[in-house]
PDB file of C-alpha atoms in Angstrom:
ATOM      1  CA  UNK O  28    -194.851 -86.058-164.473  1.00 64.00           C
ATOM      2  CA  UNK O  29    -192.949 -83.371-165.485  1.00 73.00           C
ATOM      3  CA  UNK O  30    -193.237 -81.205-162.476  1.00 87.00           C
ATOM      4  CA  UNK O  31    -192.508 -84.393-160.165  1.00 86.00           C
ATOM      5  CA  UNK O  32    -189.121 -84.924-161.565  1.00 89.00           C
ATOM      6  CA  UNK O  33    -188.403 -81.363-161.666  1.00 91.00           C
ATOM      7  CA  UNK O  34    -189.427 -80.977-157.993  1.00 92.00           C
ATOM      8  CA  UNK O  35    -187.432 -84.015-157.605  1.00 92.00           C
ATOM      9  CA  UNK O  36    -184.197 -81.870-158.880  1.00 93.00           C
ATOM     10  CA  UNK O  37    -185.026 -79.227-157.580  1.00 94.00           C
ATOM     11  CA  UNK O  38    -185.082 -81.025-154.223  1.00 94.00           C
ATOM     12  CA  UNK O  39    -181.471 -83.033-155.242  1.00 94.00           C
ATOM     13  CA  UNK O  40    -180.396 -79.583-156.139  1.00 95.00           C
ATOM     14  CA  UNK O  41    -180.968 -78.199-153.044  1.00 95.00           C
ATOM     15  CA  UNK O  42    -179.322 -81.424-151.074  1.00 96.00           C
ATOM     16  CA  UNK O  43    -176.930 -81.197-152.871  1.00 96.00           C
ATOM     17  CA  UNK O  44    -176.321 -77.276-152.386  1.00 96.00           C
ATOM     18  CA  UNK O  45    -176.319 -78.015-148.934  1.00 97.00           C
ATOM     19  CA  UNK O  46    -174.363 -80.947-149.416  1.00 97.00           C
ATOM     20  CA  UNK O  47    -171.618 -78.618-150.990  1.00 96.00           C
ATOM     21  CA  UNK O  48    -171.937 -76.053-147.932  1.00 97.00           C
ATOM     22  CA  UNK O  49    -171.865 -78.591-145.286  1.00 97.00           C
ATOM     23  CA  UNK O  50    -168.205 -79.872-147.563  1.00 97.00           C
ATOM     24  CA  UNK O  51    -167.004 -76.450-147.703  1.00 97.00           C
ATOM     25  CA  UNK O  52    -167.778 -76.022-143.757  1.00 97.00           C
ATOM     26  CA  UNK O  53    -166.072 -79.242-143.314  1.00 98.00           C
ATOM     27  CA  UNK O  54    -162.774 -78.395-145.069  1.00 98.00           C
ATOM     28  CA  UNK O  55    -162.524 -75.161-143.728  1.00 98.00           C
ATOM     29  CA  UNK O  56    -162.386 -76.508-140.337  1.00 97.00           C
ATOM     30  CA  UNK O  57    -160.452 -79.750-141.848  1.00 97.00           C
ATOM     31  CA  UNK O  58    -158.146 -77.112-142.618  1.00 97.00           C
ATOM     32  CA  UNK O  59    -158.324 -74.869-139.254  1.00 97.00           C
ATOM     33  CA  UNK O  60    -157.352 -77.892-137.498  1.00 97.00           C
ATOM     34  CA  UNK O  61    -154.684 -78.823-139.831  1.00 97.00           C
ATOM     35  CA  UNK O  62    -153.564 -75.739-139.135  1.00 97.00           C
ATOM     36  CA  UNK O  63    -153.981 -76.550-135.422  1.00 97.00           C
ATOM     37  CA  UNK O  64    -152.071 -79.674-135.569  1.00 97.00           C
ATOM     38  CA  UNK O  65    -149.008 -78.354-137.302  1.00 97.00           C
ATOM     39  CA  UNK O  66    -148.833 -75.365-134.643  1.00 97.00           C
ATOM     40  CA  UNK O  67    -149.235 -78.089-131.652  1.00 97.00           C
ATOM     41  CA  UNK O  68    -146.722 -80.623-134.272  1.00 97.00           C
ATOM     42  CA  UNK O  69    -144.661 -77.827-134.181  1.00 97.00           C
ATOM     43  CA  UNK O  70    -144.633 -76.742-130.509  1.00 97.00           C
ATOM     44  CA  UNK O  71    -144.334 -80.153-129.634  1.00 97.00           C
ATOM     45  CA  UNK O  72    -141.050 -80.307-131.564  1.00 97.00           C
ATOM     46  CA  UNK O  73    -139.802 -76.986-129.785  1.00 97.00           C
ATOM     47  CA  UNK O  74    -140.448 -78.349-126.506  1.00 97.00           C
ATOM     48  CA  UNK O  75    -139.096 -81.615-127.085  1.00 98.00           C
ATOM     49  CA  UNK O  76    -135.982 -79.937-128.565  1.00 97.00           C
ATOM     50  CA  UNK O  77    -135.979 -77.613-125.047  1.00 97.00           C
ATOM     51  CA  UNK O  78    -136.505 -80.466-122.959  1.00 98.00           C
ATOM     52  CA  UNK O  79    -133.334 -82.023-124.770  1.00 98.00           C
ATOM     53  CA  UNK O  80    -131.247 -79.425-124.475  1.00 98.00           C
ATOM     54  CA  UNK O  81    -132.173 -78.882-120.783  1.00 98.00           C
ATOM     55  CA  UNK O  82    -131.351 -82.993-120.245  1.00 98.00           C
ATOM     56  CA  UNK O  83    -128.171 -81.841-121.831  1.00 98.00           C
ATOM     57  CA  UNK O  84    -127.497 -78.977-119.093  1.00 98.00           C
ATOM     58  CA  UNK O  85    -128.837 -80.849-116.516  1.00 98.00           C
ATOM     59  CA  UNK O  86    -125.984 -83.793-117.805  1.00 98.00           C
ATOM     60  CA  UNK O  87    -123.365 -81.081-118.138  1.00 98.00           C
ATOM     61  CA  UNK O  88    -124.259 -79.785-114.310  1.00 98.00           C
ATOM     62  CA  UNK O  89    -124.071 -83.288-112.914  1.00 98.00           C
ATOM     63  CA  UNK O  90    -121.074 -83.860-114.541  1.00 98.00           C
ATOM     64  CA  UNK O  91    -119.580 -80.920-113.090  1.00 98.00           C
ATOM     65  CA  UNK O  92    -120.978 -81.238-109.918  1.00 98.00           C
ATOM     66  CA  UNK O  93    -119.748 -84.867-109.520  1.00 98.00           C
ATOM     67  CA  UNK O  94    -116.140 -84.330-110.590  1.00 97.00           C
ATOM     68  CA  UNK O  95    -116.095 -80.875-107.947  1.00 98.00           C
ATOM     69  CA  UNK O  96    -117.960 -83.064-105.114  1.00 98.00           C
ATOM     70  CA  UNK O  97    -114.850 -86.019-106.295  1.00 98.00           C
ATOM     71  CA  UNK O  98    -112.116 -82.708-105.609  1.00 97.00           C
ATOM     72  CA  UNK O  99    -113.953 -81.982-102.520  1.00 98.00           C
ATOM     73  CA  UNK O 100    -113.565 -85.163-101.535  1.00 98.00           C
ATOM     74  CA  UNK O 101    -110.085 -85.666-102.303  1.00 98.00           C
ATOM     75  CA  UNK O 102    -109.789 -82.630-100.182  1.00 98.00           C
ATOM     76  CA  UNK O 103    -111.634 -83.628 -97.380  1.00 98.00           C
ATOM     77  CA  UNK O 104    -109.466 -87.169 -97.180  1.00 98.00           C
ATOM     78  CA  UNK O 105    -106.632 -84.796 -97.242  1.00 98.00           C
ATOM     79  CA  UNK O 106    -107.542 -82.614 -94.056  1.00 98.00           C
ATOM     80  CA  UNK O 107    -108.724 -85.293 -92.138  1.00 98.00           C
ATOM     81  CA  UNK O 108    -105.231 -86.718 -92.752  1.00 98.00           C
ATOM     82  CA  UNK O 109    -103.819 -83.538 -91.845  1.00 98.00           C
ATOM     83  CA  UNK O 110    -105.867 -82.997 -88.836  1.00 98.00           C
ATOM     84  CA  UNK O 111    -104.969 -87.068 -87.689  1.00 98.00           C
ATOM     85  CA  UNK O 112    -101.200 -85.768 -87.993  1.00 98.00           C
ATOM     86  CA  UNK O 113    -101.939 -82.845 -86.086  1.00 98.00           C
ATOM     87  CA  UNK O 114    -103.757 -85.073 -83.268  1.00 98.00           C
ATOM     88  CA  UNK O 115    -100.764 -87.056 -83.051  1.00 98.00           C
ATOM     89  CA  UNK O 116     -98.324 -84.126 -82.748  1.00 98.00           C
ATOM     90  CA  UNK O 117    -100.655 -82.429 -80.152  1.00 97.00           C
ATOM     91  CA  UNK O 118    -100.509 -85.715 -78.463  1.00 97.00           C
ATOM     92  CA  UNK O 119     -96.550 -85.417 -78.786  1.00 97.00           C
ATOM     93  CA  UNK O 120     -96.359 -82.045 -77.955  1.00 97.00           C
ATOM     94  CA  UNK O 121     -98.473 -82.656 -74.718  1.00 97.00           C
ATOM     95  CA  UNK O 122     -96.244 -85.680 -73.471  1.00 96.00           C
ATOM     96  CA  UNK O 123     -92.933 -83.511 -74.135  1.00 97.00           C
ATOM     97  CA  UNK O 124     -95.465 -80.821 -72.032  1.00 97.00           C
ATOM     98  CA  UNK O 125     -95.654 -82.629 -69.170  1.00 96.00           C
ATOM     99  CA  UNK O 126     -91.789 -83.782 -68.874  1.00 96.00           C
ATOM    100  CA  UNK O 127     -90.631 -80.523 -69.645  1.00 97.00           C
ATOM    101  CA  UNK O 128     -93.276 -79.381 -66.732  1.00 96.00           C
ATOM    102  CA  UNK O 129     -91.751 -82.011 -64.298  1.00 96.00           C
ATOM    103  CA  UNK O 130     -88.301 -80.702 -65.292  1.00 96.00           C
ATOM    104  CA  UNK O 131     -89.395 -76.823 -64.175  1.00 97.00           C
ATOM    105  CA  UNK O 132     -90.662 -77.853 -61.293  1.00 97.00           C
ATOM    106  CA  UNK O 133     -87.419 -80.005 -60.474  1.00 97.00           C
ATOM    107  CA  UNK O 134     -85.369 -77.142 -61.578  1.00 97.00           C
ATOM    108  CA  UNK O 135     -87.266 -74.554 -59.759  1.00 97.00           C
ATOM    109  CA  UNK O 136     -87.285 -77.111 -56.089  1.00 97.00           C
ATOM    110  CA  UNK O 137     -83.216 -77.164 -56.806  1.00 97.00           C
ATOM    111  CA  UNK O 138     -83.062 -73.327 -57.500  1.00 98.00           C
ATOM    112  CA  UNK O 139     -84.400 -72.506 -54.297  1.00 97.00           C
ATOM    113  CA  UNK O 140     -82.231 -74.988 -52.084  1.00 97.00           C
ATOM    114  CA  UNK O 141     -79.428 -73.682 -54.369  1.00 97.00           C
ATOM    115  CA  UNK O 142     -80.315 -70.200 -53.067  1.00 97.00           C
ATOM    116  CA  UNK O 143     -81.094 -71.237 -49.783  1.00 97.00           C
ATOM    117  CA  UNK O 144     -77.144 -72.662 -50.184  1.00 97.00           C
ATOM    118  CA  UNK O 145     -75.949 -69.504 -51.197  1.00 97.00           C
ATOM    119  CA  UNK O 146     -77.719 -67.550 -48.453  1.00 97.00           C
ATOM    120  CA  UNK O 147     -75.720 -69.498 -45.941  1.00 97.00           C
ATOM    121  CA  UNK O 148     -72.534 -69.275 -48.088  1.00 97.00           C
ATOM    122  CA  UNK O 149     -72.614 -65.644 -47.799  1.00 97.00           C
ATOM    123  CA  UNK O 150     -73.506 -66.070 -44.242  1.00 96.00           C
ATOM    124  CA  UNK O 151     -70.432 -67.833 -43.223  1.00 96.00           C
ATOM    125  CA  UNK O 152     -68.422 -66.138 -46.023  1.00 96.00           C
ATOM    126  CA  UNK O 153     -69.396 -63.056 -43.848  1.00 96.00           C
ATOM    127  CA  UNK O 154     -68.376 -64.688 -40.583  1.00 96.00           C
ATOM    128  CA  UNK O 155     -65.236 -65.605 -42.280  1.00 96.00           C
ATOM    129  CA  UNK O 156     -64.496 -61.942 -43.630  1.00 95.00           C
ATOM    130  CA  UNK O 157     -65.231 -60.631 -40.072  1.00 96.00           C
ATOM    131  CA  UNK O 158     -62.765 -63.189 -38.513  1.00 96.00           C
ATOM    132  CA  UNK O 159     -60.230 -62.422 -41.108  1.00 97.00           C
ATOM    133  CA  UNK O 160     -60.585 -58.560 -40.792  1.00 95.00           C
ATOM    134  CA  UNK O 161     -59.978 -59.460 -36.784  1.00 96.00           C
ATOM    135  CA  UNK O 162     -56.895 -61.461 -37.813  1.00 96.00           C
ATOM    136  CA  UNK O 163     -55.702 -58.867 -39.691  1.00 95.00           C
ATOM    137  CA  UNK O 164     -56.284 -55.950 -37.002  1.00 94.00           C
ATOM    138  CA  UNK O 165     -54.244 -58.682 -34.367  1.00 94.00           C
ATOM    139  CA  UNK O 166     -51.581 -59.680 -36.912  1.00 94.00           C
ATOM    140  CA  UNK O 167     -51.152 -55.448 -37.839  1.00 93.00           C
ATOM    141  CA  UNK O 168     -50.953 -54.788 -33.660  1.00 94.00           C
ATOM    142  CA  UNK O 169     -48.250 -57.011 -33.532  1.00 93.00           C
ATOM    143  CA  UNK O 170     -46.089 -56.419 -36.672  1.00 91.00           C
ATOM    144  CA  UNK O 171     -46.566 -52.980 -34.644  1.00 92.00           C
ATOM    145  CA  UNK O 172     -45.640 -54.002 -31.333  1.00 90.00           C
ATOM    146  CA  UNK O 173     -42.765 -56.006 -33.275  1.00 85.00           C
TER     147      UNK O 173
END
């Protein structure tokens, strides 16, 4: 009787020895993948604090962007403004163009009947010089002959 309970230890013994290595094997990896969770725990903060501060940039840029794309507008409003002015003006300038074109032409059409005028002027102012210069020859002949 003896010998069965003491196989009967030894047997709980040896349960329970393996018992108490399948513990110890269970807490060291309990505790590996503690260790495991607080690394991911902890890279899980990092990149959640990265992330953040990139939302943050990312904020910052379209904030920037936004208020320079508001200036560009402003600008843009401003040129077409400008260039409607400068449509208008061209439009002016173009008109005045054309009168002042019509005026040339006028101007030139009377310059060259005024020249034409001139032309015969001289012409007759010629004549005129030649009968004076004849007067003058009769009218010296007879102070002479007087």
């Amino acid at each position: 009787r003896l010998t069965g309970q003491q196989q009967e230890i030894n047997s709980l013994m040896q349960r329970k020895s393996a018992v108490d290595e399948e513990n110890a094997r269970l807490k060291n990896e309990f505790s590996n993948l503690n260790w495991k969770f607080k690394d991911k725990s902890q890279e899980l903060k990092d990149t959640e604090e990265c992330a953040q501060k990139k939302e943050e940039q990312n904020r910052l840029v379209i904030k920037n962007l936004e208020e320079e794309n508001k200036g560009l507008n402003i600008c843009c409003a401003d040129l077409l403004n400008d260039l409607e002015k400068l449509r208008k003006q061209e439009a002016q300038w173009k008109k005045e163009k054309s009168g002042n074109d019509a005026r040339i032409k006028n101007l030139e059409t009377d310059l060259a009947e005024t020249r034409e005028q001139i032309k015969s002027l001289h012409s007759i102012c010629s004549n005129l010089s030649s009968q004076v210069d004849v007067k003058q020859e009769e009218l010296f002949q007879k102070d002479c002959d007087v």
